[in-house]
Amino acid sequence: MDTGVSGGGDEKAEFDPSEITYVSYGGEHHLPLIMNLVDQELSEPYSIFTYRYFVYLWPQLSFLAFHKEKCVGTVVCKMGEHRSTYRGYIAMLVVVKPYRGKGIATELVSRSIRVMQESGCEEVTLEAEVTNKGALALYGRLGFIRAKRLFRYYLNGVDAFRLKLLFPQPYIHPSLLMEAHEDSIRRSSSDTIEVSH
Amino acid sequence: MDHLLACEATWHKGHSLAQTVFSCIYLLRPERTTSHALLHSYSSVIRATCKAVISVVSDARTHEEEDLFTMMYGLNLNGEDEKCLSILNAVEETISRQLRACRALSARRKVLEDIEPLQNNPMLEEGYCRAILARLRFRKHFYHVLMCLKRPQGRGLQLARKHVASCISELKAIRELSGQHTACGGQTISEDRTTASGRQPVGFDASLNARLSAPTPPRSIKILSWSEAIEYFLKLLQDLDIISSCSLENSLDCVLHFVVQFQKSQPDLVARAHLQRLLLQDGKLFGREAIFSVISKAATLPEVVKNHDIEKMECVIQLGQLVINLLRILCANSAWQRRKLGKILQDWRVTYIQLELALRSKFGEPSGTPSGENICMNILKQLLVWVEEKVYWIASRFLMLGFELELYSTSEYGMVYWYIYVVSVKLVEKLHHRISISNRGKRVKCRGKKKRVPGKDATRDIQFSPTVLFLQSHICLAEGLTMMLAALRNEKMILESPTPFNSDQERFFQHFELLQKAGIPDHNSYQSFEGSTKNASLSMLAMYNHFKDAQRIAKEVKSSFSDDPERLSELRRIEQVAEHNSVALSLLCRVGDALDSSLKLSFEFSHHPHFATAVVRRS
């Protein structure tokens, strides 16, 4: 959905990375902090129902970053079955401008991804604007590829990349995969084949 | 008029008709404009134009974009289309007479007719008439372009080109007149203006159709500026001119080449829809040539296939549908096109297997087969070769589009070029095979007429056609880049940090999943990629320089394409990439381990959109 982690303007906060504490979503008291951050930093306006959808169903996937009791970053995610693949989805990732560029976003999203991996997800996905260089670099460093380009995905006409991270799977020799696939094609070749479009 | 043009361009660019063109009250209530001839005629031709454009985009069904584009929101575009031009012509004549009257007055000649001025300031009347006339003429010629392109079997293409030229001329006149007006007025006009004069348009309300835009009220949108709208229409007209210059040749290879070249200019939806409608009408190429006939020519099948039952085989009918689908997909926007090309690879693979099974089940062993069935067997064999060649062509296009869509990061170039190399080798193999079969067939035909020269047939078989050599230059570049990137990685001259959650193998599988599922190429995998590149070193590359081979082949084959400016241009780009990479390679071999922090190595697409050039700079 949206990521706000690049740029930062002129004012930078002075802090040591060890001063940042990361907490898992703990309940309703965290919801206004998340909403304020996202409303302030990201362009897409979300209703409270959208936030509740994510944090109520997947509280273990949302994290907040604090610096001296001030909430400076958050990540909101979900996971579930999608076309026979169990996958995670990163909905929102934001760090306030003065705190950007110090690895807070990387740490937030890494924590979510680890929980997704431990929960059995096969892959993680999200969309990012093609112009959001900061987000693309961040996710690239974590191993995401640009799987697709989505033409005029956003209302302002900007394209998006669908980013995907595939977790290592148990190894199956490609020739076995190919054989199984060709066998299934041969078995079904007498049926009418519908051309995809 | 100007704001309406800007609205129309905004609609073409992806916003709804309700929020753009139909934010104009005059279009919503055309019956109320009948008392004002100019306004009525202009509104009528706009409605007729929008209707024609929606029709072509609906027919094309390019997916994704046209979902919003063709939504009418219950708005009525029906009108007296046939009459709109005659009304427009009448108004044009009236304003032309007014312009002549203005000029007569300026020259202090007697005015013969008593004509009502268009506005109150006599000093501005001449410029005003010229501005209105240019806009009316543009609309008239644009409507004619759409009507000419609508004619079946490409019959209106020549006339369409003439009207396109007139449109472009009128748009340039509109821009020039606006520039003169601004210069005379001396005022500064905002770049965001949607009118040439900078004045606010009258009769528009963005929220007019808010209730029609279900299910939620739409967000406000930004209408393109007047200058952006002019640029948009100039680009659209240039694209329509290219379409109108299509030679209508029934060669599938020529059509594929034409479409691929056309897409390089990144045409918008309206232009692409027109191209698709020209290519495919009533399930035939250009509305004339049956798809099986097109395939027969492309696969250089023998003439006897025309009277053969092979056309009725289910797998051959399926193949025809695949070709039609392929042409449709190639007319879509690049992002959607790439996704669909990846998905149809499996369909083509399935059809290949079906053809193979048909061949085996019908004929089993070739010996002892009656001669009539031998012909059928040979036709099926040739079709198989052609289908495989097309599969690799689609795979190659899929991979190259990844560069245009910026889907690959620098750390992935190595595996991408390796895959391009492997796919291109197979493509060239199949293409060369097809050409050889075709040449052998032609020689058999001529055998009775010419004396055979011993050994000459064998030599001819080995000679590569210019098309094959053209692709060979790409193969050399791809191989060179694969090896250079691998060598740099192996010798730690480009450092890549390991990613915490996965490795290159997972990224390889994700990028090439659709190709692997379709068995392209057979039994190759990440292990093959690793195996081919793990021992690459700069010293090895210094001994065998793929880039010099690419340069040599590109130079040799240029003369064969002397009448093909696009191929010549491509060969020049290949030469430039090869030369620059060769120089960079030499430098890197000399620098070796001394590539320190004072030198920065990057890969840029300054000479070719798909093949990167290594650039070494002082940091």
PDB file of C-alpha atoms in Angstrom, chain A residues 43-45 83 109-111 113-114 117 123-124 130 133 140-152 155-157 159 161 164-169 171 173-175 177-179 181-182 185-186 188-197, chain B residues 12-15 63-65 219 268 272 314 318 321-322 325 333 335-336 338-340 343-344 346-347 349-350 353-354 356-357 360 404-409 412 498-502 505-507 509-511 516-519 522-525 527:
ATOM      1  CA  SER A  43      -0.276  10.344   1.025  1.00  0.00           C
ATOM      2  CA  GLU A  44      -3.082   7.774   1.108  1.00  0.00           C
ATOM      3  CA  PRO A  45      -5.816   8.599   3.641  1.00  0.00           C
ATOM      4  CA  ARG A  83      -3.968 -18.356  -4.913  1.00  0.00           C
ATOM      5  CA  VAL A 109      10.029  -4.404   8.467  1.00  0.00           C
ATOM      6  CA  SER A 110      12.634  -7.104   9.209  1.00  0.00           C
ATOM      7  CA  ARG A 111      10.825  -7.948  12.435  1.00  0.00           C
ATOM      8  CA  ILE A 113       9.159 -10.470   7.877  1.00  0.00           C
ATOM      9  CA  ARG A 114      10.722 -12.767  10.498  1.00  0.00           C
ATOM     10  CA  GLN A 117       8.612 -16.560   7.885  1.00  0.00           C
ATOM     11  CA  GLU A 123       6.660 -15.166   0.263  1.00  0.00           C
ATOM     12  CA  VAL A 124       6.105 -11.522   1.195  1.00  0.00           C
ATOM     13  CA  VAL A 130       8.294   3.506  -8.996  1.00  0.00           C
ATOM     14  CA  LYS A 133      13.786   5.308  -4.490  1.00  0.00           C
ATOM     15  CA  GLY A 140      16.131  -4.441  -2.462  1.00  0.00           C
ATOM     16  CA  ARG A 141      18.660  -4.804   0.361  1.00  0.00           C
ATOM     17  CA  LEU A 142      16.294  -7.226   2.102  1.00  0.00           C
ATOM     18  CA  GLY A 143      16.084  -9.447  -0.995  1.00  0.00           C
ATOM     19  CA  PHE A 144      12.863  -8.277  -2.643  1.00  0.00           C
ATOM     20  CA  ILE A 145      12.694  -8.317  -6.423  1.00  0.00           C
ATOM     21  CA  ARG A 146      10.530  -6.133  -8.666  1.00  0.00           C
ATOM     22  CA  ALA A 147       8.186  -8.845  -9.854  1.00  0.00           C
ATOM     23  CA  LYS A 148       5.785  -6.685 -11.875  1.00  0.00           C
ATOM     24  CA  ARG A 149       5.183  -3.129 -12.938  1.00  0.00           C
ATOM     25  CA  LEU A 150       1.602  -1.950 -12.423  1.00  0.00           C
ATOM     26  CA  PHE A 151       0.661   0.673 -14.972  1.00  0.00           C
ATOM     27  CA  ARG A 152      -0.882   3.836 -13.450  1.00  0.00           C
ATOM     28  CA  LEU A 155      -4.643   7.740  -8.610  1.00  0.00           C
ATOM     29  CA  ASN A 156      -2.014  10.340  -9.496  1.00  0.00           C
ATOM     30  CA  GLY A 157      -1.106   8.204 -12.531  1.00  0.00           C
ATOM     31  CA  ASP A 159       3.155   3.335 -11.810  1.00  0.00           C
ATOM     32  CA  PHE A 161       6.245  -2.064  -8.639  1.00  0.00           C
ATOM     33  CA  LYS A 164       8.184  -9.880  -3.779  1.00  0.00           C
ATOM     34  CA  LEU A 165      10.448 -11.755  -1.437  1.00  0.00           C
ATOM     35  CA  LEU A 166      10.555 -15.517  -1.776  1.00  0.00           C
ATOM     36  CA  PHE A 167      11.723 -17.481   1.266  1.00  0.00           C
ATOM     37  CA  PRO A 168      14.033 -20.430   0.652  1.00  0.00           C
ATOM     38  CA  GLN A 169      11.982 -23.563   0.010  1.00  0.00           C
ATOM     39  CA  TYR A 171      15.016 -28.105  -2.597  1.00  0.00           C
ATOM     40  CA  HIS A 173      15.490 -30.693  -8.547  1.00  0.00           C
ATOM     41  CA  PRO A 174      14.194 -28.574 -11.440  1.00  0.00           C
ATOM     42  CA  SER A 175      14.133 -31.599 -13.756  1.00  0.00           C
ATOM     43  CA  LEU A 177       9.465 -30.134 -11.469  1.00  0.00           C
ATOM     44  CA  MET A 178       9.640 -30.028 -15.275  1.00  0.00           C
ATOM     45  CA  GLU A 179       8.826 -33.727 -15.647  1.00  0.00           C
ATOM     46  CA  HIS A 181       4.672 -30.409 -15.243  1.00  0.00           C
ATOM     47  CA  GLU A 182       5.062 -31.991 -18.693  1.00  0.00           C
ATOM     48  CA  ILE A 185       0.301 -31.315 -19.752  1.00  0.00           C
ATOM     49  CA  ARG A 186       0.332 -34.636 -21.627  1.00  0.00           C
ATOM     50  CA  SER A 188      -4.611 -33.043 -20.086  1.00  0.00           C
ATOM     51  CA  SER A 189      -3.709 -32.626 -23.774  1.00  0.00           C
ATOM     52  CA  SER A 190      -6.757 -34.494 -24.958  1.00  0.00           C
ATOM     53  CA  ASP A 191      -8.994 -32.024 -23.154  1.00  0.00           C
ATOM     54  CA  THR A 192      -9.937 -28.702 -24.652  1.00  0.00           C
ATOM     55  CA  ILE A 193      -7.297 -26.235 -23.635  1.00  0.00           C
ATOM     56  CA  GLU A 194      -8.468 -22.722 -22.887  1.00  0.00           C
ATOM     57  CA  VAL A 195      -6.129 -20.066 -24.048  1.00  0.00           C
ATOM     58  CA  SER A 196      -5.377 -17.580 -21.281  1.00  0.00           C
ATOM     59  CA  HIS A 197      -5.917 -13.891 -21.910  1.00  0.00           C
TER      60      HIS A 197
ATOM     61  CA  HIS B  12      -7.230   9.852 -22.828  1.00  0.00           C
ATOM     62  CA  LYS B  13      -4.536   9.797 -20.147  1.00  0.00           C
ATOM     63  CA  GLY B  14      -6.659   7.697 -17.812  1.00  0.00           C
ATOM     64  CA  HIS B  15      -9.329   9.761 -16.062  1.00  0.00           C
ATOM     65  CA  HIS B  63      -7.519  -4.749 -20.635  1.00  0.00           C
ATOM     66  CA  GLU B  64      -6.860  -2.704 -17.523  1.00  0.00           C
ATOM     67  CA  GLU B  65      -6.823   0.764 -18.980  1.00  0.00           C
ATOM     68  CA  ARG B 219     -11.500  12.437  -5.941  1.00  0.00           C
ATOM     69  CA  ASP B 268      -0.877   5.702 -25.350  1.00  0.00           C
ATOM     70  CA  ARG B 272      -2.488   1.221 -29.440  1.00  0.00           C
ATOM     71  CA  GLU B 314      -7.610 -28.966 -33.295  1.00  0.00           C
ATOM     72  CA  GLN B 318      -5.464 -23.621 -31.287  1.00  0.00           C
ATOM     73  CA  GLN B 321      -5.846 -18.528 -31.640  1.00  0.00           C
ATOM     74  CA  LEU B 322      -2.454 -18.233 -29.966  1.00  0.00           C
ATOM     75  CA  ASN B 325      -3.816 -13.566 -28.844  1.00  0.00           C
ATOM     76  CA  ASN B 333       0.924  -1.367 -22.523  1.00  0.00           C
ATOM     77  CA  ALA B 335       3.630  -3.672 -18.112  1.00  0.00           C
ATOM     78  CA  TRP B 336       0.514  -5.695 -18.905  1.00  0.00           C
ATOM     79  CA  ARG B 338       5.078  -8.532 -20.149  1.00  0.00           C
ATOM     80  CA  ARG B 339       2.851 -10.255 -17.601  1.00  0.00           C
ATOM     81  CA  LYS B 340       0.742 -11.828 -20.333  1.00  0.00           C
ATOM     82  CA  LYS B 343       1.697 -16.498 -18.977  1.00  0.00           C
ATOM     83  CA  ILE B 344       1.077 -17.478 -22.608  1.00  0.00           C
ATOM     84  CA  GLN B 346       2.721 -22.266 -21.168  1.00  0.00           C
ATOM     85  CA  ASP B 347      -0.108 -22.149 -23.712  1.00  0.00           C
ATOM     86  CA  ARG B 349       4.240 -25.086 -24.869  1.00  0.00           C
ATOM     87  CA  VAL B 350       0.986 -27.021 -24.536  1.00  0.00           C
ATOM     88  CA  ILE B 353       3.258 -30.853 -27.131  1.00  0.00           C
ATOM     89  CA  GLN B 354      -0.125 -31.392 -28.785  1.00  0.00           C
ATOM     90  CA  GLU B 356       4.195 -33.430 -31.244  1.00  0.00           C
ATOM     91  CA  LEU B 357       1.670 -35.966 -29.994  1.00  0.00           C
ATOM     92  CA  ARG B 360       3.629 -39.345 -33.222  1.00  0.00           C
ATOM     93  CA  GLU B 404      12.312  -1.229 -20.272  1.00  0.00           C
ATOM     94  CA  LEU B 405      10.122  -1.596 -17.184  1.00  0.00           C
ATOM     95  CA  GLU B 406      13.142  -1.272 -14.840  1.00  0.00           C
ATOM     96  CA  LEU B 407      12.365  -4.589 -13.173  1.00  0.00           C
ATOM     97  CA  TYR B 408      15.970  -5.657 -12.727  1.00  0.00           C
ATOM     98  CA  SER B 409      18.359  -4.304 -10.145  1.00  0.00           C
ATOM     99  CA  GLU B 412      20.483  -9.180 -11.046  1.00  0.00           C
ATOM    100  CA  PRO B 498      24.128 -10.896   1.221  1.00  0.00           C
ATOM    101  CA  THR B 499      20.427 -10.415   1.852  1.00  0.00           C
ATOM    102  CA  PRO B 500      19.110 -11.607   5.226  1.00  0.00           C
ATOM    103  CA  PHE B 501      16.046 -13.589   4.111  1.00  0.00           C
ATOM    104  CA  ASN B 502      16.980 -15.293   0.866  1.00  0.00           C
ATOM    105  CA  GLN B 505      18.665 -18.678  -6.034  1.00  0.00           C
ATOM    106  CA  GLU B 506      15.293 -17.479  -4.793  1.00  0.00           C
ATOM    107  CA  ARG B 507      15.579 -14.274  -6.819  1.00  0.00           C
ATOM    108  CA  PHE B 509      13.520 -18.514  -9.477  1.00  0.00           C
ATOM    109  CA  GLN B 510      11.165 -15.566  -8.979  1.00  0.00           C
ATOM    110  CA  HIS B 511      12.351 -13.640 -12.025  1.00  0.00           C
ATOM    111  CA  GLN B 516      11.015 -22.330 -16.096  1.00  0.00           C
ATOM    112  CA  LYS B 517       7.442 -23.581 -15.853  1.00  0.00           C
ATOM    113  CA  ALA B 518       7.230 -23.513 -19.650  1.00  0.00           C
ATOM    114  CA  GLY B 519      10.499 -25.441 -19.896  1.00  0.00           C
ATOM    115  CA  ASP B 522      14.816 -27.357 -21.239  1.00  0.00           C
ATOM    116  CA  HIS B 523      16.362 -28.512 -17.984  1.00  0.00           C
ATOM    117  CA  ASN B 524      18.272 -25.334 -17.353  1.00  0.00           C
ATOM    118  CA  SER B 525      18.193 -23.880 -13.917  1.00  0.00           C
ATOM    119  CA  GLN B 527      22.617 -24.617 -11.082  1.00  0.00           C
TER     120      GLN B 527
END
